[in-house]
Coordinates of C-alpha atoms in Angstrom, one line a residue:
M18 CA 14.1 10.0 14.0
N19 CA 12.9 12.1 11.2
L20 CA 15.5 14.8 11.7
S21 CA 18.6 15.1 9.6
A22 CA 21.9 14.3 10.7
R23 CA 22.9 17.9 11.2
K24 CA 19.7 18.8 13.2
R25 CA 20.2 15.6 15.2
R26 CA 23.7 16.9 16.1
E27 CA 22.5 20.2 17.2
R28 CA 19.5 18.7 19.3
K29 CA 21.0 16.0 21.4
A30 CA 18.8 16.7 24.3
V31 CA 15.7 16.0 22.2
L32 CA 14.2 12.7 23.7
S33 CA 12.6 10.1 21.4
V34 CA 9.1 9.0 21.2
A35 CA 9.6 6.7 24.1
G36 CA 11.4 9.2 26.2
T37 CA 14.8 7.3 25.9
E38 CA 16.8 5.2 23.3
V39 CA 18.2 1.9 24.3
G40 CA 21.5 1.1 22.7
P41 CA 22.8 -2.1 21.4
A42 CA 24.0 -3.1 25.0
G43 CA 20.8 -2.2 26.5
E44 CA 22.0 1.0 27.8
E45 CA 19.7 4.1 27.8
Q46 CA 21.3 7.1 25.9
D47 CA 19.3 10.4 26.4
G48 CA 18.8 11.6 22.9
E49 CA 22.4 10.6 21.8
V50 CA 22.6 9.0 18.0
A51 CA 25.3 6.5 17.2
P52 CA 28.1 7.9 14.8
A53 CA 27.4 5.4 12.4
Q54 CA 23.8 6.3 12.0
A55 CA 24.9 9.9 11.7
Q56 CA 27.0 9.2 8.8
E57 CA 24.4 7.2 7.1
A58 CA 21.8 10.0 7.6
E59 CA 24.1 12.7 6.0
P60 CA 23.5 13.9 2.6
A61 CA 25.9 12.9 -0.3
D62 CA 26.3 16.2 -2.0
G63 CA 26.4 18.1 1.3
G64 CA 24.3 20.8 -0.3
V65 CA 23.1 23.8 2.0
K66 CA 19.9 24.8 0.3
S67 CA 18.6 21.0 0.2
G68 CA 19.4 20.6 3.9
E69 CA 17.7 23.8 4.8
A70 CA 14.5 22.6 3.0
E71 CA 14.6 19.3 4.7
D72 CA 15.2 20.8 8.2
S73 CA 12.0 23.0 7.6
A74 CA 10.0 19.8 6.5
D75 CA 11.2 17.9 9.3
G76 CA 10.2 20.5 11.8
A77 CA 6.8 20.6 10.5
N78 CA 6.5 16.9 10.6
L79 CA 7.8 16.9 14.3
E80 CA 5.2 19.5 15.2
Q81 CA 2.5 17.4 13.6
L82 CA 3.9 14.3 15.5
S83 CA 4.0 16.0 18.8
Q84 CA 0.2 17.0 18.5
C85 CA -0.6 13.3 17.7
L86 CA 1.3 11.7 20.4
I87 CA -1.0 13.1 23.3
Q88 CA -1.0 11.1 26.4
P89 CA -4.5 10.4 27.7
P90 CA -5.4 11.5 31.3
T91 CA -5.1 9.3 34.2
Q92 CA -7.4 10.9 36.8
H93 CA -10.3 11.8 34.6
P94 CA -12.6 9.6 32.3
Y95 CA -12.6 10.6 28.7
F96 CA -14.1 9.9 25.3
L97 CA -11.9 8.5 22.5
L98 CA -13.4 9.7 19.1
L99 CA -13.4 6.7 16.7
L100 CA -15.5 8.5 14.0
G101 CA -15.8 12.2 13.3
C102 CA -17.5 14.7 11.0
D103 CA -14.9 17.4 10.7
K104 CA -11.2 17.6 10.5
Q105 CA -11.1 19.7 13.2
D106 CA -12.6 17.3 15.8
F107 CA -10.2 16.4 18.5
V108 CA -9.1 12.8 19.4
I109 CA -9.8 12.9 23.1
Y110 CA -12.3 14.7 25.0
V111 CA -11.8 14.7 28.8
M112 CA -14.7 14.7 31.4
T113 CA -13.4 17.2 33.8
R114 CA -16.9 17.5 35.6
R115 CA -19.2 15.2 37.1
R116 CA -21.7 15.7 34.4
H117 CA -20.5 16.0 30.8
V118 CA -23.1 17.2 28.1
F119 CA -22.4 16.8 24.3
G120 CA -24.3 19.2 22.0
R121 CA -24.2 21.7 19.2
R122 CA -23.0 25.4 19.9
P123 CA -26.2 26.9 21.0
Q124 CA -27.6 30.6 20.4
P125 CA -26.4 33.3 22.7
D126 CA -29.8 33.6 24.2
K127 CA -30.9 29.8 24.3
G128 CA -29.6 26.4 25.6
G129 CA -27.9 25.6 28.7
Y130 CA -24.2 24.7 29.4
V131 CA -22.6 22.3 27.0
D132 CA -19.1 20.8 27.6
T133 CA -18.3 19.4 24.1
F134 CA -19.4 21.0 21.1
L135 CA -19.9 18.8 18.0
C136 CA -20.7 19.9 14.5
A137 CA -23.0 18.0 12.7
P138 CA -26.5 18.6 11.1
D139 CA -28.4 15.9 13.3
I140 CA -26.8 17.0 16.7
L141 CA -29.1 18.9 18.9
P142 CA -28.3 22.0 21.0
R143 CA -28.0 19.5 24.0
H144 CA -27.8 16.0 22.6
C145 CA -26.6 13.7 25.3
C146 CA -25.5 13.7 29.0
V147 CA -23.0 11.6 30.7
R148 CA -22.7 11.6 34.5
E149 CA -20.8 9.9 37.2
A150 CA -22.7 7.4 39.4
E151 CA -22.5 7.3 43.1
P152 CA -20.1 6.0 44.4
A153 CA -17.3 7.0 41.9
P154 CA -15.4 5.6 40.4
G155 CA -17.9 3.1 38.7
P156 CA -20.0 2.8 35.7
A157 CA -21.4 6.1 34.6
L158 CA -24.9 6.9 33.4
V159 CA -25.8 8.2 30.0
R160 CA -29.0 9.7 29.1
P161 CA -30.0 11.2 25.8
F162 CA -32.0 14.3 25.5
R163 CA -35.4 14.5 24.1
G164 CA -35.4 13.7 20.4
A165 CA -31.6 12.9 20.2
A166 CA -30.4 9.9 18.3
V167 CA -28.0 8.0 20.5
T168 CA -26.7 4.5 20.4
L169 CA -24.9 2.4 23.0
N170 CA -22.9 -0.5 21.6
G171 CA -24.9 -0.5 18.6
G172 CA -28.4 -0.5 20.3
A173 CA -30.7 2.5 20.2
L174 CA -30.8 4.4 23.6
V175 CA -33.9 6.0 24.7
R176 CA -33.7 5.9 28.6
E177 CA -30.7 6.5 31.1
A178 CA -28.4 3.5 31.2
K179 CA -25.2 2.4 32.5
L180 CA -22.0 3.3 30.7
H181 CA -19.1 1.0 31.3
P182 CA -15.5 1.6 30.4
G183 CA -15.0 0.1 26.7
D184 CA -18.4 0.8 25.7
L185 CA -19.3 2.4 22.2
L186 CA -21.3 5.7 22.5
G187 CA -22.7 6.9 19.1
L188 CA -24.1 10.5 18.5
G189 CA -26.3 11.1 15.6
Q190 CA -25.2 9.5 12.4
H191 CA -21.5 11.0 12.3
F192 CA -19.9 10.6 15.8
L193 CA -18.7 7.3 17.5
F194 CA -16.9 7.4 21.0
M195 CA -15.4 4.9 23.1
Y196 CA -15.7 5.7 27.0
K197 CA -12.7 5.1 28.9
D198 CA -12.0 5.4 32.7
P199 CA -8.4 5.0 33.8
R200 CA -9.4 5.0 37.3
T201 CA -11.1 1.6 37.1
P202 CA -10.1 -1.7 35.7
Q203 CA -10.8 -2.3 31.9
P204 CA -13.6 -5.0 31.7
R205 CA -14.3 -6.9 28.6
P206 CA -16.4 -4.7 26.3
A207 CA -20.0 -5.7 25.8
W208 CA -19.8 -5.3 22.2
L209 CA -16.8 -7.5 21.8
P210 CA -18.0 -11.1 20.7
R211 CA -17.3 -14.0 22.9
P212 CA -14.9 -16.5 21.8
W213 CA -16.4 -19.3 19.5
A214 CA -17.6 -22.3 21.9
S215 CA -15.4 -25.4 21.3
P216 CA -17.0 -27.9 19.1
G217 CA -19.0 -30.8 20.5
L218 CA -22.2 -31.1 22.5
A219 CA -21.9 -28.0 24.3
G220 CA -21.1 -25.9 21.4
A221 CA -23.7 -27.3 19.4
F222 CA -26.2 -25.9 22.0
S223 CA -24.6 -22.7 22.5
C224 CA -26.3 -19.2 21.5
Q225 CA -25.3 -18.0 18.3
A226 CA -25.8 -14.4 19.3
C227 CA -24.0 -14.1 22.6
G228 CA -22.0 -17.4 22.6
R229 CA -23.3 -18.7 26.0
S230 CA -23.7 -22.4 26.5
L231 CA -27.0 -24.0 27.6
Q232 CA -25.9 -24.2 31.1
E233 CA -24.9 -20.5 31.3
R234 CA -28.4 -19.5 29.9
Q235 CA -30.0 -21.9 32.4
D236 CA -28.2 -20.3 35.2
A237 CA -29.3 -16.8 34.0
F238 CA -32.6 -17.9 33.8
Q239 CA -32.8 -19.3 37.5
A240 CA -31.3 -16.3 38.7
Y241 CA -34.0 -14.2 37.1
V242 CA -36.6 -16.6 38.6
E243 CA -35.3 -16.4 42.0
S244 CA -34.9 -12.8 42.2
R245 CA -37.3 -10.9 44.4
E246 CA -37.1 -7.8 42.3
P247 CA -40.6 -7.5 40.6
E248 CA -40.4 -6.9 37.0
L249 CA -42.9 -7.1 34.2
R250 CA -41.8 -7.2 30.6
Y251 CA -43.9 -7.1 27.4
R252 CA -43.8 -6.3 23.9
P253 CA -45.5 -2.9 22.7
Q254 CA -47.9 -4.8 20.6
E255 CA -49.3 -6.8 23.6
E256 CA -49.7 -3.7 26.0
E257 CA -53.5 -3.1 25.2
A258 CA -54.5 -6.9 25.9
L259 CA -52.2 -6.9 29.1
L260 CA -54.0 -3.7 30.4
R261 CA -57.4 -5.1 29.7
E262 CA -56.5 -8.5 31.2
I263 CA -55.4 -6.5 34.5
V264 CA -58.4 -4.3 34.8
R265 CA -60.9 -7.6 34.1
L266 CA -59.3 -9.5 36.9
Q267 CA -59.9 -6.9 39.5
G268 CA -61.5 -8.5 42.6
A269 CA -60.7 -12.3 40.9
T270 CA -57.8 -12.6 43.3
A271 CA -57.0 -12.4 47.1
F272 CA -54.8 -9.6 46.4
N273 CA -56.9 -6.4 46.7
L274 CA -54.2 -4.0 45.2
A275 CA -53.0 -6.3 42.4
P276 CA -54.3 -4.0 39.7
A277 CA -52.4 -0.9 41.0
F278 CA -49.4 -3.0 41.5
L279 CA -49.4 -4.6 38.0
L280 CA -50.4 -1.5 36.5
G281 CA -47.3 0.1 38.4
L282 CA -44.9 -2.4 37.0
C283 CA -46.2 -1.5 33.4
L284 CA -45.2 2.1 34.3
E285 CA -41.8 1.0 35.3
H286 CA -41.4 -0.9 32.2
S287 CA -42.3 1.9 30.2
T288 CA -39.9 4.1 31.8
R289 CA -37.1 2.0 31.7
V290 CA -37.4 0.4 27.9
L291 CA -39.8 2.3 26.1
E292 CA -39.3 6.0 24.5
P293 CA -40.3 8.9 26.7
S294 CA -43.2 9.9 24.5
H295 CA -44.9 6.3 25.4
F296 CA -45.1 7.1 29.0
P297 CA -48.1 9.8 28.8
R298 CA -50.1 7.6 26.3
L299 CA -49.6 4.8 28.8
V300 CA -51.1 6.7 31.6
T301 CA -54.0 8.0 29.6
R302 CA -54.9 4.6 28.4
M303 CA -54.7 3.3 32.1
A304 CA -57.1 6.1 33.3
Q305 CA -59.6 5.3 30.6
L306 CA -59.7 1.6 31.3
V307 CA -60.2 2.1 35.0
K308 CA -62.9 4.7 34.4
E309 CA -64.8 2.5 32.1
A310 CA -64.5 -0.4 34.7
V311 CA -65.7 1.7 37.4
W312 CA -68.8 3.1 35.5
E313 CA -69.8 -0.4 34.6
K314 CA -69.7 -1.2 38.5
I315 CA -71.7 1.9 39.4
K316 CA -74.3 0.9 36.9
E317 CA -74.7 -2.6 38.2
V318 CA -75.0 -1.5 41.8
G319 CA -77.7 1.1 40.8
D320 CA -79.6 -1.6 38.8
R321 CA -79.8 -3.8 42.0
Q322 CA -81.4 -0.9 44.2
P323 CA -84.9 -1.6 45.4
E324 CA -86.4 1.6 43.6
N325 CA -85.1 0.3 40.4
Q326 CA -86.5 -3.3 40.7
Q327 CA -90.2 -2.5 41.5
D328 CA -91.3 -4.7 38.6
K329 CA -90.0 -7.8 40.4
G330 CA -92.0 -6.8 43.6
Q331 CA -88.9 -6.1 45.8
V332 CA -90.0 -3.4 48.5
G333 CA -87.9 -2.0 51.1
V334 CA -84.2 -1.4 51.5
L335 CA -81.1 -3.5 51.3
S336 CA -79.6 -4.9 54.4
I337 CA -76.1 -3.6 55.5
E338 CA -74.6 -7.0 54.3
E339 CA -76.1 -6.6 50.7
V340 CA -75.1 -3.0 50.5
A341 CA -71.5 -4.0 51.6
A342 CA -71.4 -6.7 49.0
D343 CA -72.4 -4.2 46.3
L344 CA -70.0 -1.6 47.3
R345 CA -67.0 -3.9 47.6
P346 CA -66.0 -3.7 43.9
L347 CA -66.3 0.2 44.1
M348 CA -64.1 0.4 47.2
L349 CA -61.5 -1.8 45.6
W350 CA -61.4 0.5 42.6
M351 CA -61.1 3.6 44.9
A352 CA -58.3 2.0 46.8
N353 CA -56.4 1.1 43.5
A354 CA -57.0 4.3 41.8
M355 CA -55.5 6.1 44.8
E356 CA -52.3 3.9 44.6
L357 CA -52.0 4.2 40.9
L358 CA -52.5 8.2 41.2
N359 CA -49.7 8.4 43.5
L360 CA -47.5 6.1 41.4
V361 CA -48.2 8.4 38.3
Q362 CA -47.7 11.7 40.2
K363 CA -44.2 10.3 41.3
K364 CA -43.3 9.8 37.9
V365 CA -44.6 13.3 36.8
L366 CA -42.3 14.8 39.6
D367 CA -39.3 13.1 37.6
M368 CA -40.4 14.5 34.4
E369 CA -40.6 17.9 36.0
K370 CA -37.0 17.6 37.1
E371 CA -36.0 17.1 33.5
L372 CA -36.9 20.5 32.7
D373 CA -33.9 21.8 34.2
L374 CA -31.5 19.5 32.4
E375 CA -33.3 19.5 28.9
G376 CA -33.0 23.2 28.3
S377 CA -35.4 25.7 26.8
S378 CA -35.5 23.9 23.5
H379 CA -37.4 21.1 24.7
D380 CA -40.0 22.9 26.9
A381 CA -42.7 22.2 24.2
L382 CA -42.3 18.5 24.2
L383 CA -42.3 18.2 28.0
S384 CA -45.0 20.6 28.5
S385 CA -47.1 18.6 26.2
D386 CA -46.2 15.2 28.2
L387 CA -46.9 17.0 31.4
E388 CA -50.3 18.3 30.1
T389 CA -51.3 14.8 29.1
C390 CA -50.4 13.2 32.3
D391 CA -52.2 16.0 34.1
E392 CA -55.5 15.1 32.0
A393 CA -55.1 11.4 33.0
M394 CA -54.5 12.1 36.6
A395 CA -57.8 14.2 36.6
V396 CA -59.6 11.2 35.2
L397 CA -58.2 9.2 38.2
D398 CA -59.4 11.9 40.5
E399 CA -62.9 11.7 38.9
V400 CA -62.8 8.0 39.5
I401 CA -61.8 8.4 43.2
M402 CA -64.5 11.1 43.7
S403 CA -67.3 8.9 42.0
T404 CA -66.4 5.9 44.0
F405 CA -66.3 7.9 47.2
Q406 CA -69.6 9.6 46.3
Q407 CA -71.5 6.4 45.4
S408 CA -70.3 4.6 48.4
V409 CA -71.2 7.1 50.9
Y410 CA -74.6 7.6 49.3
Y411 CA -75.7 4.0 49.6
L412 CA -74.4 3.8 53.2
T413 CA -76.3 7.0 54.1
K414 CA -79.4 5.4 52.6
T415 CA -78.7 2.4 55.0
L416 CA -78.2 5.0 58.0
Y417 CA -81.3 6.7 57.2
S418 CA -83.5 3.9 57.6
A419 CA -81.7 2.9 61.1
L420 CA -81.1 6.1 62.7
P421 CA -84.8 6.9 63.7
A422 CA -84.5 3.8 66.2
L423 CA -82.2 6.2 68.3
L424 CA -85.1 8.5 68.9
D425 CA -87.8 5.7 69.5
S426 CA -85.6 4.3 72.4
N427 CA -83.2 6.1 74.7
P428 CA -80.2 4.0 74.9
F429 CA -78.3 6.6 76.6
T430 CA -79.7 6.2 80.2
A431 CA -78.0 5.5 83.5
T432 CA -79.0 1.9 83.3
A433 CA -77.5 1.2 79.8
D434 CA -73.7 0.9 80.3
L435 CA -72.1 0.7 77.1
S436 CA -68.5 0.8 78.3
H437 CA -68.3 -3.1 78.8
A438 CA -70.2 -4.1 75.7
Q439 CA -67.9 -6.2 73.5
E440 CA -70.7 -7.6 71.0
L441 CA -73.2 -5.9 68.8
S442 CA -75.8 -8.3 70.5
T443 CA -75.1 -6.9 73.9
M444 CA -75.7 -3.5 72.7
P445 CA -79.0 -1.8 73.5
E446 CA -81.9 -2.3 70.7
G447 CA -81.8 1.4 69.8
I448 CA -78.3 1.6 68.5
R449 CA -77.7 -2.0 67.5
G450 CA -78.6 -1.1 63.8
T451 CA -76.7 1.9 63.5
L452 CA -73.4 0.4 65.0
A453 CA -73.8 -2.6 62.9
I454 CA -73.7 -0.2 59.7
Y455 CA -70.5 1.5 61.0
Q456 CA -69.0 -1.9 61.9
A457 CA -69.6 -3.4 58.3
T458 CA -68.3 -0.3 56.8
L459 CA -64.9 -0.5 58.9
E460 CA -64.6 -3.9 58.0
L461 CA -65.1 -3.3 54.4
T462 CA -62.6 -0.5 54.2
R463 CA -60.0 -2.7 55.9
E464 CA -60.7 -5.7 53.6
C465 CA -60.2 -3.5 50.6
E466 CA -57.1 -1.8 51.9
L467 CA -58.4 1.7 51.4
H468 CA -56.1 4.4 52.3
P469 CA -56.3 5.7 55.8
D470 CA -57.0 9.1 54.8
L471 CA -60.0 8.0 52.7
V472 CA -61.3 5.8 55.6
S473 CA -61.1 8.6 57.9
Q474 CA -62.9 11.0 55.5
T475 CA -65.6 8.3 54.9
F476 CA -66.5 8.1 58.4
G477 CA -66.2 11.8 59.2
Y478 CA -69.0 12.0 56.5
L479 CA -71.1 9.2 57.9
F480 CA -70.8 10.6 61.5
F481 CA -71.8 14.3 60.0
F482 CA -74.8 12.6 58.2
S483 CA -75.9 10.8 61.2
N484 CA -75.9 13.9 63.6
A485 CA -77.7 15.9 60.7
S486 CA -80.1 13.4 60.2
L487 CA -81.1 13.1 63.8
F488 CA -81.1 16.8 64.4
N489 CA -83.5 17.4 61.3
T490 CA -85.9 14.4 62.7
L491 CA -85.9 16.2 66.2
M492 CA -86.8 19.7 64.6
E493 CA -89.6 17.9 62.6
R494 CA -91.1 16.1 65.5
G495 CA -91.0 19.3 67.5
E496 CA -93.4 21.0 65.2
W497 CA -96.2 18.4 65.7
G498 CA -96.2 18.8 69.3
P499 CA -94.2 18.2 72.7
R500 CA -93.4 14.8 73.6
G501 CA -95.4 13.3 76.3
A502 CA -94.5 11.9 79.8
G503 CA -94.3 8.5 78.2
G504 CA -91.9 9.6 75.6
G505 CA -94.3 9.0 72.7
G506 CA -94.8 12.4 71.4
A507 CA -96.5 13.4 68.3
R508 CA -94.9 11.6 65.4
L509 CA -95.6 9.1 62.7
S510 CA -96.5 5.8 63.6
E511 CA -94.5 2.9 62.1
S512 CA -97.5 2.0 60.1
Q513 CA -97.9 5.7 58.8
A514 CA -94.2 5.4 57.8
A515 CA -94.4 2.3 56.1
R516 CA -97.4 3.7 54.1
N517 CA -95.8 6.9 53.4
P518 CA -92.2 6.4 53.3
S519 CA -89.8 9.4 53.4
P520 CA -87.6 9.7 50.3
P521 CA -84.2 8.7 50.4
P522 CA -81.7 11.4 50.9
P523 CA -80.2 12.7 47.5
P524 CA -76.5 12.4 46.7
P525 CA -74.6 14.5 49.1
P526 CA -72.8 17.6 48.0
F527 CA -69.0 16.7 48.2
L528 CA -66.5 19.1 48.9
P529 CA -63.1 18.2 47.2
L530 CA -61.4 15.0 48.7
S531 CA -58.1 15.8 50.4
H532 CA -56.4 13.0 48.6
P533 CA -53.1 11.8 50.1
R534 CA -51.4 12.8 47.1
I535 CA -47.4 13.8 46.7
S536 CA -46.6 17.6 46.4
R537 CA -45.0 18.4 43.2
K538 CA -42.7 21.0 44.8
A539 CA -41.3 18.5 47.2
A540 CA -41.4 14.6 46.6
P541 CA -40.7 12.7 49.7
S542 CA -37.9 10.2 49.7
C543 CA -39.0 6.7 48.3
P544 CA -38.8 4.2 51.1

């Protein structure tokens, strides 16, 4: 259309912008121009020099026009540039791989692969990553790299989110793209305001921000309430009060693992909404609050022991029922700390996977976050170790006073048939006290929903202590003289034992607990 009449006559095969031209009668004319139009376009003076100059200008304009009229791809998603920083920026950036990375041109010895290079002072070497979700085609997933300024439909983006066709993706302060996917139908863009509600009562109660009516908002709230997906939302300024309330209510509800469950929802909220640097601080604060609560419980249990209440005239040892009641808070915290530890470690595994995506330029930030999380997990390890040690210590103190009855009587005789005994009351007198301790311990671990590995380890140590204590007692009695025919041997009488009680066993030296934690190298699939 911009060619001169002479040029148009020489290039009759050139197609128009639309590919064909439609004549007055509706017929398609392949590059043909009507004679009348050709006469109107001829110069009046017929100068040769002016015609050649016009031809060269028209050729340049045609070349520029052909560069601007680029057809977008039809089989690949692409990003349409709406705001750029340089005149050399392209208009369309095609997403040819399943993962598309925006960034600045990195140094030869640093950085990973970058699909689209952007020239702006606030663009990081690896700024943003967009990847197709499974199954494709469908909404893509966009994730900013650590420290990158990214917006999605005008809002700041700090975590991975869905990217729908028509969404506006801002990178830094200079670039704005519209994501397009020709393989999927074009939905209504989220940033496009809804049409103004019709006047009347419904319009008066409609939301000024989103345009939803009162009924629409009620339906959305009802769907949120009826949803079975657990979710906990809170504002950052309310986090400290929320964590303290969760820890304070331990043991006040019928749900024994409620603290670990609620703290896990806080972790999910942090990883979904808050910035990445907030997660290590949240884990550290959780571990500190749990440790403080456990230390208070350990002090309370110790203050109730008979040796610490001599001024009240209490002598002897606590019964297994009293010991179980005192140990219940410790067992509950042991179970919750174990669940919380596994949740934190699962999140840490996800953070370690980001090292492959972030690139070497962000190793320092991620390493610092991982180190903070490791310190918090070490505190949770200490909580589990301390509660386990205190629980076993008080249980062994109770066993220490009940085990001598096994040697004073011989329940393992031919007349004592233990295979058909169903209740403790039908057991022989010599082993009734010891079995009562074992039974109370088993019921306590089940009530507190302790992890099966910790239950097995607890009973393994109790059995070891029972065997070692009985063996040591036999060795001590053997030094005083052989047992008589009546089975009475030289040993301390009950009155002598009451006047000279043996000291309680010291806290046992523990080997490291084999916690059922997830391996960092290979995390199992989440059920």
